[in-house]
GROMACS .gro file of C-alpha atoms in nm:
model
   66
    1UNK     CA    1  -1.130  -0.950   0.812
    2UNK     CA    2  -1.123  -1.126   0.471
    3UNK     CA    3  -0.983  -1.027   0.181
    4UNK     CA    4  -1.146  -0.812  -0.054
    5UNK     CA    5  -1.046  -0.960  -0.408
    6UNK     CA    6  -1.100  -1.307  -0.265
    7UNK     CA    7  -1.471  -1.237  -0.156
    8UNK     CA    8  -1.527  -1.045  -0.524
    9UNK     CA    9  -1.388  -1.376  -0.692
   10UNK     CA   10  -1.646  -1.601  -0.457
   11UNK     CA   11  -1.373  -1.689  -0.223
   12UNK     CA   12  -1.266  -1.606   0.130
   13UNK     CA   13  -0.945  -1.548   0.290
   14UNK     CA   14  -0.781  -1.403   0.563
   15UNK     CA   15  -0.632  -1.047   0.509
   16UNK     CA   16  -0.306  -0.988   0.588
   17UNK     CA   17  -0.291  -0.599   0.512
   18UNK     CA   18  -0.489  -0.285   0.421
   19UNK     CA   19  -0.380  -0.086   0.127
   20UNK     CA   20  -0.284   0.229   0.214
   21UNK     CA   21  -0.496   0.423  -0.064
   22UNK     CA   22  -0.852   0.267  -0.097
   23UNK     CA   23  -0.842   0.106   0.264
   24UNK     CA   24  -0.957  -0.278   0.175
   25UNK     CA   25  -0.862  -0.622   0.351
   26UNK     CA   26  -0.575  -0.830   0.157
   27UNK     CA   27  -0.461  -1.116   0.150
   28UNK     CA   28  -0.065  -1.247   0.080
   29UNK     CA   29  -0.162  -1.321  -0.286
   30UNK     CA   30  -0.316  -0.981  -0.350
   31UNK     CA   31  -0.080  -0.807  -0.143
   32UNK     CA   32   0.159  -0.542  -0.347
   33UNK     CA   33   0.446  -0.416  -0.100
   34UNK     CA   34   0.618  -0.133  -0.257
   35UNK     CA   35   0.894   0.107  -0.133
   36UNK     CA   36   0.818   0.496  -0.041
   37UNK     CA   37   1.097   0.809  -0.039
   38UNK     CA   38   0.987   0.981   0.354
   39UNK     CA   39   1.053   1.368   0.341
   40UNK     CA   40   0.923   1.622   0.589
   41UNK     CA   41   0.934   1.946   0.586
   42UNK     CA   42   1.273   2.098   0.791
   43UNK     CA   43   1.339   2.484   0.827
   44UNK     CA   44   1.351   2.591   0.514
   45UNK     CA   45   1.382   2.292   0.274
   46UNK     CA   46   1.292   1.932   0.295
   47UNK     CA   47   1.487   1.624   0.436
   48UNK     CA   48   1.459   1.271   0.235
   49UNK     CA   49   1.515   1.001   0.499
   50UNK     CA   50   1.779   0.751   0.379
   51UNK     CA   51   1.537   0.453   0.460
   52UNK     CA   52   1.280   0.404   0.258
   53UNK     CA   53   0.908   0.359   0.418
   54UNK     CA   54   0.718   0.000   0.331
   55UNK     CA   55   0.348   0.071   0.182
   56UNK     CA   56   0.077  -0.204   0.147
   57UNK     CA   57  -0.151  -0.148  -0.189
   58UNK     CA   58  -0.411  -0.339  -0.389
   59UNK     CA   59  -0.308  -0.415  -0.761
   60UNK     CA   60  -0.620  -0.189  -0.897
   61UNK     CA   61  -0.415   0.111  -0.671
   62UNK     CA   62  -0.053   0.000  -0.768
   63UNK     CA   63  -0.196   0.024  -1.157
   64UNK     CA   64  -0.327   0.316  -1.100
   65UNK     CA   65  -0.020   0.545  -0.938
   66UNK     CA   66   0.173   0.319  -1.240
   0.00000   0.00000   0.00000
């Protein structure tokens, strides 16, 4: 799989990732790694994990959740 900004820009290389939103092929220079809070629901209430979760986006989807 290629990446998707690289093929829009006339280019073509290999894709490291998927962002997690919009689902397209990334490469390392494209790549936005950002860091997630995990809850789930327990009983009652809600439990945060103490480690946070890794999630792969494009820069149009970073932008967009700001």
């Amino acid at each position: 799989m290629n990446c998707y900004e690289c093929h829009s820009q006339g280019g073509a290389t290999a894709a490291v990732a998927v962002c997690s939103r919009c689902h397209v092929g990334l490469c390392p220079a494209h790549l936005r790694i950002e860091a997630r809070t995990v809850t789930e629901p327990r009983g009652m209430g809600r439990v945060t994990q103490e480690a946070e979760a890794r999630r792969a986006l494009c820069e149009v989807c970073a932008r967009a959740e700001g």
